[in-house]
mmCIF file of C-alpha atoms in Angstrom:
data_model
loop_
_atom_site.group_PDB
_atom_site.id
_atom_site.type_symbol
_atom_site.label_atom_id
_atom_site.label_comp_id
_atom_site.label_asym_id
_atom_site.label_seq_id
_atom_site.Cartn_x
_atom_site.Cartn_y
_atom_site.Cartn_z
ATOM 1 C CA MET A 1 9.786 38.597 -39.517
ATOM 2 C CA LYS A 2 10.596 35.807 -41.987
ATOM 3 C CA GLU A 3 8.305 33.450 -41.416
ATOM 4 C CA LYS A 4 9.326 29.277 -39.870
ATOM 5 C CA LEU A 5 9.568 27.027 -43.255
ATOM 6 C CA THR A 6 7.353 23.181 -42.318
ATOM 7 C CA TYR A 7 8.542 20.441 -43.161
ATOM 8 C CA PRO A 8 6.189 19.487 -45.926
ATOM 9 C CA PHE A 9 3.859 16.812 -45.602
ATOM 10 C CA THR A 10 4.435 14.904 -48.429
ATOM 11 C CA ALA A 11 8.159 14.463 -47.487
ATOM 12 C CA ILE A 12 7.815 12.393 -44.058
ATOM 13 C CA VAL A 13 8.363 8.932 -45.059
ATOM 14 C CA GLY A 14 6.172 6.125 -44.143
ATOM 15 C CA GLN A 15 3.206 6.608 -41.109
ATOM 16 C CA GLN A 16 0.664 6.075 -43.568
ATOM 17 C CA SER A 17 -2.293 5.625 -40.944
ATOM 18 C CA MET A 18 -1.097 9.059 -39.266
ATOM 19 C CA LYS A 19 -1.350 10.930 -42.922
ATOM 20 C CA GLU A 20 -4.694 9.221 -43.603
ATOM 21 C CA ALA A 21 -6.306 9.764 -40.603
ATOM 22 C CA LEU A 22 -5.318 13.840 -40.836
ATOM 23 C CA ILE A 23 -6.222 13.790 -44.380
ATOM 24 C CA LEU A 24 -9.518 12.540 -43.774
ATOM 25 C CA ASN A 25 -10.624 14.984 -41.281
ATOM 26 C CA THR A 26 -9.748 17.932 -43.563
ATOM 27 C CA ILE A 27 -11.969 16.098 -46.469
ATOM 28 C CA TYR A 28 -14.639 15.650 -43.440
ATOM 29 C CA PRO A 29 -13.978 17.818 -40.421
ATOM 30 C CA SER A 30 -17.323 16.801 -38.969
ATOM 31 C CA ILE A 31 -15.117 13.324 -37.922
ATOM 32 C CA GLY A 32 -13.884 15.109 -35.148
ATOM 33 C CA GLY A 33 -10.740 14.965 -35.037
ATOM 34 C CA VAL A 34 -7.728 12.434 -35.143
ATOM 35 C CA LEU A 35 -5.414 11.485 -31.449
ATOM 36 C CA ILE A 36 -1.998 10.187 -32.424
ATOM 37 C CA LYS A 37 -0.283 8.123 -29.950
ATOM 38 C CA GLY A 38 2.996 6.932 -30.447
ATOM 39 C CA GLU A 39 6.825 7.131 -29.222
ATOM 40 C CA LYS A 40 9.014 9.701 -29.430
ATOM 41 C CA GLY A 41 10.518 10.735 -32.410
ATOM 42 C CA THR A 42 8.083 9.375 -34.867
ATOM 43 C CA ALA A 43 7.049 12.759 -36.887
ATOM 44 C CA LYS A 44 3.818 13.372 -35.048
ATOM 45 C CA SER A 45 4.350 17.064 -34.135
ATOM 46 C CA THR A 46 6.036 16.983 -37.917
ATOM 47 C CA ALA A 47 3.021 15.874 -39.887
ATOM 48 C CA VAL A 48 0.047 18.073 -37.696
ATOM 49 C CA ARG A 49 2.476 21.331 -38.397
ATOM 50 C CA ALA A 50 2.512 20.541 -41.983
ATOM 51 C CA LEU A 51 -1.060 19.900 -42.668
ATOM 52 C CA ALA A 52 -1.518 23.388 -42.499
ATOM 53 C CA ALA A 53 0.137 24.038 -46.204
ATOM 54 C CA LEU A 54 -2.590 21.481 -47.644
ATOM 55 C CA LEU A 55 -5.489 23.558 -45.465
ATOM 56 C CA PRO A 56 -7.960 25.135 -48.200
ATOM 57 C CA GLU A 57 -8.920 28.731 -47.660
ATOM 58 C CA ARG A 58 -12.577 29.609 -46.214
ATOM 59 C CA GLU A 59 -15.503 32.667 -46.927
ATOM 60 C CA VAL A 60 -15.145 34.117 -43.268
ATOM 61 C CA VAL A 61 -16.559 37.497 -42.028
ATOM 62 C CA GLN A 62 -14.096 40.193 -43.237
ATOM 63 C CA GLY A 63 -12.479 41.721 -39.678
ATOM 64 C CA CYS A 64 -14.158 38.973 -37.267
ATOM 65 C CA ALA A 65 -11.767 38.088 -34.191
ATOM 66 C CA CYS A 66 -13.895 34.334 -33.914
ATOM 67 C CA GLY A 67 -13.374 33.393 -37.679
ATOM 68 C CA CYS A 68 -17.508 33.640 -38.003
ATOM 69 C CA GLU A 69 -18.528 31.194 -41.149
ATOM 70 C CA TRP A 70 -19.693 33.504 -44.079
ATOM 71 C CA GLY A 71 -23.994 32.608 -44.447
ATOM 72 C CA ASN A 72 -23.635 30.635 -41.274
ATOM 73 C CA TRP A 73 -26.042 33.449 -40.297
ATOM 74 C CA ASN A 74 -27.566 31.194 -37.226
ATOM 75 C CA ASP A 75 -24.378 31.267 -35.616
ATOM 76 C CA LEU A 76 -22.328 34.092 -35.800
ATOM 77 C CA CYS A 77 -20.222 36.018 -32.567
ATOM 78 C CA PRO A 78 -22.428 38.492 -31.060
ATOM 79 C CA ASP A 79 -20.216 40.900 -32.844
ATOM 80 C CA CYS A 80 -20.784 39.712 -36.523
ATOM 81 C CA ALA A 81 -24.586 39.475 -35.179
ATOM 82 C CA GLU A 82 -24.952 42.824 -34.499
ATOM 83 C CA ARG A 83 -23.679 43.939 -37.662
ATOM 84 C CA TYR A 84 -25.607 41.564 -39.727
ATOM 85 C CA ALA A 85 -28.218 43.323 -38.259
ATOM 86 C CA SER A 86 -27.307 46.315 -39.777
ATOM 87 C CA ASN A 87 -26.280 44.855 -43.085
ATOM 88 C CA SER A 88 -22.738 45.526 -42.718
ATOM 89 C CA LEU A 89 -21.146 42.601 -42.975
ATOM 90 C CA VAL A 90 -18.296 42.142 -45.550
ATOM 91 C CA LYS A 91 -16.858 38.349 -46.707
ATOM 92 C CA ASP A 92 -13.629 37.661 -46.767
ATOM 93 C CA LYS A 93 -11.053 34.567 -47.288
ATOM 94 C CA ALA A 94 -8.737 33.137 -45.341
ATOM 95 C CA PRO A 95 -6.722 30.191 -45.317
ATOM 96 C CA MET A 96 -7.677 27.278 -42.592
ATOM 97 C CA LYS A 97 -4.392 26.991 -40.242
ATOM 98 C CA VAL A 98 -3.168 25.140 -37.699
ATOM 99 C CA VAL A 99 -3.559 26.745 -34.222
ATOM 100 C CA GLU A 100 -1.735 24.917 -31.178
ATOM 101 C CA LEU A 101 -2.754 25.123 -27.814
ATOM 102 C CA PRO A 102 0.089 25.108 -25.383
ATOM 103 C CA LEU A 103 0.254 22.972 -22.048
ATOM 104 C CA SER A 104 1.137 26.148 -19.789
ATOM 105 C CA SER A 105 -2.057 28.281 -21.006
ATOM 106 C CA THR A 106 -4.274 29.692 -18.730
ATOM 107 C CA GLU A 107 -7.745 29.334 -18.449
ATOM 108 C CA ASP A 108 -8.324 33.052 -19.492
ATOM 109 C CA ARG A 109 -5.600 32.578 -22.735
ATOM 110 C CA VAL A 110 -7.624 29.494 -23.654
ATOM 111 C CA ALA A 111 -11.291 31.085 -23.179
ATOM 112 C CA GLY A 112 -10.595 34.786 -23.500
ATOM 113 C CA THR A 113 -11.301 37.428 -21.556
ATOM 114 C CA LEU A 114 -13.895 39.719 -20.922
ATOM 115 C CA ASP A 115 -13.380 43.445 -19.546
ATOM 116 C CA ILE A 116 -15.698 43.880 -16.992
ATOM 117 C CA GLU A 117 -15.055 47.402 -16.111
ATOM 118 C CA HIS A 118 -15.700 48.472 -19.934
ATOM 119 C CA ALA A 119 -18.788 46.322 -19.680
ATOM 120 C CA ILE A 120 -20.063 48.227 -16.463
ATOM 121 C CA THR A 121 -19.251 51.831 -17.230
ATOM 122 C CA THR A 122 -20.408 51.669 -21.380
ATOM 123 C CA GLY A 123 -22.794 48.983 -21.079
ATOM 124 C CA ARG A 124 -20.959 47.216 -23.805
ATOM 125 C CA LYS A 125 -19.178 43.592 -23.457
ATOM 126 C CA LYS A 126 -15.689 44.389 -24.807
ATOM 127 C CA PHE A 127 -14.267 40.723 -25.994
ATOM 128 C CA GLU A 128 -10.262 39.536 -25.871
ATOM 129 C CA PRO A 129 -10.323 36.620 -27.874
ATOM 130 C CA GLY A 130 -8.446 33.488 -26.966
ATOM 131 C CA ILE A 131 -7.340 30.334 -28.120
ATOM 132 C CA LEU A 132 -10.907 28.896 -28.710
ATOM 133 C CA ALA A 133 -11.973 31.822 -30.775
ATOM 134 C CA LYS A 134 -8.690 31.823 -32.890
ATOM 135 C CA ALA A 135 -9.591 27.416 -33.298
ATOM 136 C CA ASN A 136 -12.853 28.406 -34.887
ATOM 137 C CA GLY A 137 -13.271 26.703 -38.573
ATOM 138 C CA ASN A 138 -9.250 25.663 -38.320
ATOM 139 C CA ILE A 139 -7.214 22.890 -36.858
ATOM 140 C CA LEU A 140 -6.417 22.847 -32.897
ATOM 141 C CA TYR A 141 -3.682 20.808 -31.930
ATOM 142 C CA VAL A 142 -2.196 20.299 -28.770
ATOM 143 C CA ASP A 143 0.522 18.453 -28.345
ATOM 144 C CA GLU A 144 1.163 15.992 -25.178
ATOM 145 C CA VAL A 145 -2.852 16.037 -24.742
ATOM 146 C CA ASN A 146 -2.414 13.540 -21.739
ATOM 147 C CA LEU A 147 -0.717 15.815 -19.997
ATOM 148 C CA LEU A 148 -3.540 19.059 -19.931
ATOM 149 C CA ASP A 149 -4.696 20.183 -16.841
ATOM 150 C CA ASP A 150 -8.637 18.756 -15.744
ATOM 151 C CA HIS A 151 -9.866 22.818 -16.206
ATOM 152 C CA LEU A 152 -8.430 22.814 -19.818
ATOM 153 C CA VAL A 153 -9.482 19.691 -20.764
ATOM 154 C CA ASP A 154 -13.169 20.995 -19.865
ATOM 155 C CA LEU A 155 -13.364 23.513 -21.691
ATOM 156 C CA LEU A 156 -12.126 21.672 -24.482
ATOM 157 C CA LEU A 157 -14.590 19.392 -23.835
ATOM 158 C CA ASP A 158 -17.650 21.971 -23.566
ATOM 159 C CA ALA A 159 -16.148 23.476 -26.897
ATOM 160 C CA ALA A 160 -16.231 20.127 -28.800
ATOM 161 C CA ALA A 161 -19.713 18.856 -27.538
ATOM 162 C CA MET A 162 -21.477 22.677 -28.140
ATOM 163 C CA GLY A 163 -19.473 23.959 -31.072
ATOM 164 C CA THR A 164 -19.570 27.051 -28.519
ATOM 165 C CA ASN A 165 -16.840 28.883 -26.438
ATOM 166 C CA PHE A 166 -19.152 30.169 -23.465
ATOM 167 C CA ILE A 167 -17.535 32.635 -21.010
ATOM 168 C CA GLU A 168 -19.282 34.251 -17.607
ATOM 169 C CA ARG A 169 -17.077 35.972 -15.497
ATOM 170 C CA GLU A 170 -18.574 38.592 -12.538
ATOM 171 C CA GLY A 171 -21.752 38.250 -14.180
ATOM 172 C CA VAL A 172 -21.158 39.263 -17.618
ATOM 173 C CA SER A 173 -21.511 36.148 -20.396
ATOM 174 C CA TYR A 174 -20.226 36.045 -23.749
ATOM 175 C CA SER A 175 -20.619 33.271 -26.468
ATOM 176 C CA HIS A 176 -18.782 32.873 -30.023
ATOM 177 C CA PRO A 177 -18.940 30.396 -32.641
ATOM 178 C CA SER A 178 -15.834 27.617 -31.666
ATOM 179 C CA LYS A 179 -15.873 24.764 -33.730
ATOM 180 C CA PHE A 180 -13.142 22.982 -34.624
ATOM 181 C CA ILE A 181 -10.756 19.720 -35.919
ATOM 182 C CA LEU A 182 -9.157 18.386 -32.356
ATOM 183 C CA VAL A 183 -5.817 17.304 -33.449
ATOM 184 C CA GLY A 184 -3.915 15.334 -30.055
ATOM 185 C CA THR A 185 -0.341 14.017 -29.867
ATOM 186 C CA MET A 186 0.685 12.102 -27.329
ATOM 187 C CA ASN A 187 3.681 9.240 -25.843
ATOM 188 C CA PRO A 188 1.628 6.303 -23.899
ATOM 189 C CA GLU A 189 4.550 6.026 -21.451
ATOM 190 C CA GLU A 190 3.819 9.657 -20.106
ATOM 191 C CA GLY A 191 0.565 8.614 -18.973
ATOM 192 C CA ASP A 192 -3.432 8.035 -20.238
ATOM 193 C CA LEU A 193 -5.706 10.035 -21.658
ATOM 194 C CA ARG A 194 -8.695 10.969 -19.409
ATOM 195 C CA PRO A 195 -11.650 9.034 -21.103
ATOM 196 C CA GLN A 196 -14.303 11.613 -21.308
ATOM 197 C CA LEU A 197 -11.736 13.274 -24.057
ATOM 198 C CA LEU A 198 -9.954 9.854 -25.530
ATOM 199 C CA ASP A 199 -14.258 9.444 -26.819
ATOM 200 C CA ARG A 200 -14.276 13.106 -28.663
ATOM 201 C CA PHE A 201 -11.345 12.106 -30.757
ATOM 202 C CA GLY A 202 -13.163 10.653 -33.940
ATOM 203 C CA LEU A 203 -10.015 8.543 -35.230
ATOM 204 C CA MET A 204 -6.880 7.365 -33.332
ATOM 205 C CA THR A 205 -3.819 5.618 -34.673
ATOM 206 C CA ASP A 206 -0.975 4.549 -33.256
ATOM 207 C CA VAL A 207 2.588 5.096 -35.246
ATOM 208 C CA LYS A 208 5.920 3.448 -34.451
ATOM 209 C CA GLY A 209 9.327 4.328 -35.887
ATOM 210 C CA GLU A 210 10.488 1.909 -39.121
ATOM 211 C CA CYS A 211 11.514 -0.958 -38.761
ATOM 212 C CA ASP A 212 12.921 -1.060 -42.417
ATOM 213 C CA GLU A 213 16.480 -0.404 -42.878
ATOM 214 C CA ASN A 214 15.747 1.763 -46.325
ATOM 215 C CA ASN A 215 12.952 3.674 -44.804
ATOM 216 C CA ARG A 216 15.177 4.891 -41.545
ATOM 217 C CA LYS A 217 17.913 5.960 -43.954
ATOM 218 C CA GLU A 218 15.223 8.023 -45.936
ATOM 219 C CA VAL A 219 14.108 9.510 -42.726
ATOM 220 C CA ILE A 220 18.112 10.798 -42.080
ATOM 221 C CA LYS A 221 18.158 11.723 -45.724
ATOM 222 C CA ARG A 222 15.431 14.043 -45.699
ATOM 223 C CA ARG A 223 15.792 15.682 -42.574
ATOM 224 C CA ILE A 224 19.762 16.547 -43.656
ATOM 225 C CA ALA A 225 18.559 17.804 -47.023
ATOM 226 C CA PHE A 226 15.621 19.994 -44.924
ATOM 227 C CA GLU A 227 18.435 21.493 -42.155
ATOM 228 C CA LYS A 228 20.658 21.962 -45.197
ATOM 229 C CA ASP A 229 18.498 24.137 -47.414
ATOM 230 C CA PRO A 230 15.238 23.693 -46.448
ATOM 231 C CA GLU A 231 13.869 26.213 -49.336
ATOM 232 C CA SER A 232 15.438 23.835 -52.015
ATOM 233 C CA PHE A 233 14.215 20.712 -50.305
ATOM 234 C CA ILE A 234 10.465 22.629 -50.077
ATOM 235 C CA ASN A 235 10.430 23.181 -53.758
ATOM 236 C CA GLU A 236 11.547 19.592 -54.409
ATOM 237 C CA TYR A 237 7.936 18.481 -52.787
ATOM 238 C CA SER A 238 5.877 21.191 -54.122
ATOM 239 C CA GLU A 239 4.309 19.177 -56.972
ATOM 240 C CA ALA A 240 3.698 16.379 -54.552
ATOM 241 C CA GLN A 241 2.173 18.845 -51.901
ATOM 242 C CA ARG A 242 0.355 20.889 -55.194
ATOM 243 C CA LEU A 243 -1.568 17.707 -55.846
ATOM 244 C CA LEU A 244 -2.206 16.274 -52.475
ATOM 245 C CA ARG A 245 -4.223 19.579 -52.269
ATOM 246 C CA GLU A 246 -5.905 19.104 -55.357
ATOM 247 C CA ASN A 247 -6.948 16.319 -54.058
ATOM 248 C CA ILE A 248 -8.176 17.229 -50.828
ATOM 249 C CA LEU A 249 -10.288 19.675 -52.637
ATOM 250 C CA GLU A 250 -11.683 17.612 -54.898
ATOM 251 C CA ALA A 251 -12.357 15.337 -51.868
ATOM 252 C CA ARG A 252 -14.589 18.196 -49.907
ATOM 253 C CA THR A 253 -16.433 18.291 -53.105
ATOM 254 C CA ILE A 254 -17.297 14.971 -54.044
ATOM 255 C CA VAL A 255 -17.933 13.941 -50.446
ATOM 256 C CA LYS A 256 -20.648 16.264 -50.383
ATOM 257 C CA ASP A 257 -22.989 14.164 -52.924
ATOM 258 C CA LEU A 258 -22.092 11.051 -51.473
ATOM 259 C CA ASP A 259 -24.742 8.735 -49.837
ATOM 260 C CA PRO A 260 -24.741 6.153 -47.414
ATOM 261 C CA ASP A 261 -26.957 3.184 -48.768
ATOM 262 C CA ASP A 262 -28.281 0.284 -46.109
ATOM 263 C CA ALA A 263 -25.270 -2.444 -47.071
ATOM 264 C CA VAL A 264 -22.394 0.230 -45.751
ATOM 265 C CA MET A 265 -24.888 1.696 -42.673
ATOM 266 C CA ASP A 266 -25.708 -2.310 -42.052
ATOM 267 C CA MET A 267 -21.801 -3.323 -41.981
ATOM 268 C CA ALA A 268 -20.863 -0.589 -39.435
ATOM 269 C CA VAL A 269 -23.967 -1.340 -37.503
ATOM 270 C CA LYS A 270 -22.691 -4.811 -36.725
ATOM 271 C CA ILE A 271 -19.555 -4.076 -35.821
ATOM 272 C CA SER A 272 -20.886 -1.601 -33.857
ATOM 273 C CA ILE A 273 -23.125 -4.385 -32.075
ATOM 274 C CA HIS A 274 -20.662 -7.172 -32.001
ATOM 275 C CA LEU A 275 -17.739 -4.953 -30.447
ATOM 276 C CA GLY A 276 -20.120 -3.907 -28.087
ATOM 277 C CA VAL A 277 -19.370 0.198 -28.409
ATOM 278 C CA ASP A 278 -21.352 2.492 -26.784
ATOM 279 C CA GLY A 279 -23.661 4.738 -27.738
ATOM 280 C CA HIS A 280 -24.238 5.723 -31.654
ATOM 281 C CA ARG A 281 -21.060 8.108 -32.325
ATOM 282 C CA THR A 282 -19.069 4.872 -33.575
ATOM 283 C CA ASP A 283 -21.289 4.132 -36.098
ATOM 284 C CA LEU A 284 -21.558 7.577 -37.356
ATOM 285 C CA THR A 285 -17.713 8.363 -37.590
ATOM 286 C CA LEU A 286 -17.630 4.624 -39.271
ATOM 287 C CA ILE A 287 -19.976 6.134 -41.991
ATOM 288 C CA LYS A 288 -18.335 9.671 -42.041
ATOM 289 C CA ALA A 289 -14.712 8.386 -42.533
ATOM 290 C CA ALA A 290 -15.831 6.110 -44.720
ATOM 291 C CA MET A 291 -17.421 9.103 -47.174
ATOM 292 C CA ALA A 292 -13.877 10.741 -46.975
ATOM 293 C CA TYR A 293 -12.128 7.717 -47.663
ATOM 294 C CA ALA A 294 -14.039 7.081 -50.817
ATOM 295 C CA ALA A 295 -14.229 10.445 -52.054
ATOM 296 C CA LEU A 296 -10.487 10.854 -51.278
ATOM 297 C CA ASN A 297 -9.851 7.840 -53.649
ATOM 298 C CA LYS A 298 -12.713 9.688 -56.375
ATOM 299 C CA ARG A 299 -15.749 7.914 -55.689
ATOM 300 C CA ASP A 300 -18.977 8.508 -55.716
ATOM 301 C CA LYS A 301 -20.598 5.813 -54.536
ATOM 302 C CA LEU A 302 -19.628 3.894 -51.044
ATOM 303 C CA GLN A 303 -18.854 0.545 -50.812
ATOM 304 C CA PRO A 304 -18.438 -1.214 -47.566
ATOM 305 C CA SER A 305 -14.523 -2.155 -47.944
ATOM 306 C CA ASP A 306 -14.397 1.620 -47.296
ATOM 307 C CA VAL A 307 -15.835 1.261 -43.916
ATOM 308 C CA THR A 308 -13.146 -1.486 -43.676
ATOM 309 C CA ALA A 309 -10.571 0.156 -44.536
ATOM 310 C CA VAL A 310 -11.197 3.176 -41.690
ATOM 311 C CA SER A 311 -12.176 0.692 -39.049
ATOM 312 C CA THR A 312 -8.759 0.698 -37.454
ATOM 313 C CA LEU A 313 -9.240 4.206 -37.289
ATOM 314 C CA VAL A 314 -12.552 4.125 -36.032
ATOM 315 C CA LEU A 315 -13.207 1.463 -33.169
ATOM 316 C CA PRO A 316 -9.609 0.728 -31.388
ATOM 317 C CA HIS A 317 -10.528 3.771 -28.719
ATOM 318 C CA ARG A 318 -13.677 2.605 -28.653
ATOM 319 C CA MET A 319 -13.347 -1.218 -27.739
ATOM 320 C CA ARG A 320 -13.775 -2.886 -24.533
ATOM 321 C CA ARG A 321 -10.949 -3.909 -22.815
ATOM 322 C CA ASN A 322 -9.327 -5.017 -19.634
ATOM 323 C CA PRO A 323 -6.609 -2.838 -18.423
ATOM 324 C CA PHE A 324 -3.847 -5.296 -18.821
ATOM 325 C CA GLN A 325 -5.172 -5.747 -22.474
ATOM 326 C CA ASP A 326 -2.856 -4.557 -25.131
ATOM 327 C CA ALA A 327 -4.178 -2.120 -28.149
ATOM 328 C CA ASN A 328 -1.988 -3.641 -30.505
ATOM 329 C CA LEU A 329 -3.663 -6.517 -30.516
ATOM 330 C CA ASP A 330 -6.781 -5.241 -30.242
ATOM 331 C CA ILE A 331 -6.345 -4.035 -33.837
ATOM 332 C CA ALA A 332 -4.961 -7.259 -35.080
ATOM 333 C CA GLU A 333 -7.939 -8.986 -33.870
ATOM 334 C CA LEU A 334 -10.748 -6.326 -35.030
ATOM 335 C CA ASP A 335 -8.729 -5.969 -38.524
ATOM 336 C CA LYS A 336 -8.734 -10.366 -38.616
ATOM 337 C CA TRP A 337 -12.502 -10.327 -37.817
ATOM 338 C CA ILE A 338 -13.713 -7.943 -39.747
ATOM 339 C CA HIS A 339 -11.799 -9.123 -43.102
ATOM 340 C CA SER A 340 -13.181 -12.725 -42.510
ATOM 341 C CA THR A 341 -16.750 -11.588 -41.484
ATOM 342 C CA PHE A 342 -17.538 -9.448 -44.462
ATOM 343 C CA SER A 343 -14.792 -10.630 -47.046
ATOM 344 C CA THR A 344 -17.562 -12.203 -48.965
ATOM 345 C CA GLN A 345 -19.107 -8.288 -49.094
#
């Protein structure tokens, strides 16, 4: 079966904050994913699916259905742990990918299933992996995430919090690593997102249709060109794709050696205290996103301006607001306050 051709990430017109949020997560996965909110037809799904072509390879255990990471011996699925004990694991490489979670999914399809009869008759657990197993080490994408059933939201929250998927059926239990970059897209007109899930997204961005006439014309031109001859269109952007992929790989190396100094941490803490955000996740996400931003710009030292640059991706969905307050006003006010307060730093 011929592989479906995907619209190139670098061919998307505008939408810089959305593209930046996705790229920062590929550089530093523990940022915590991204929620993309916006009206219909603003390339939300296109951007997420296009990201797959830019993702790096992972070192994994060969043949593992749960995508266990090679070298992370303390976090293996039961099958790999057994093979590790017998010294029979083999290293392999696999590209990171975008794994989609359809809204119509059942709990068994998401979490996986256990063959109870097999466990009773043989004394061995037989696990059929679900979406959370396939998503381990990858990007888990939920389109229209605000419409996801509550019981599936609970599964995602548990896995995202623990980095492990736990299944129990008829007294038989099984667990495996499930660490993923959670990416959700939604149209706010179709309903809100549960606060517990909203807080799990490291970054959030609002996208709108292009207002510039030339940009809107360019969107039309590129889409028609892609639909007419996808292969030629993709080839046209192959160099831009290669450069961005190399930039991401380089940034993933740089970010490992970055250490935030007191000035940067002071800034993150002051912002969080001033806005009255709950908990410490905001401070940590600000620093991680700033580290990824600095690495993307090929800097080996963090600057307070890096925190400023990512603040409008990290903070808006964590700011306290009354039910009638417009989120876009929050972003404008936040940006103005940060720049006026820290302009001399």
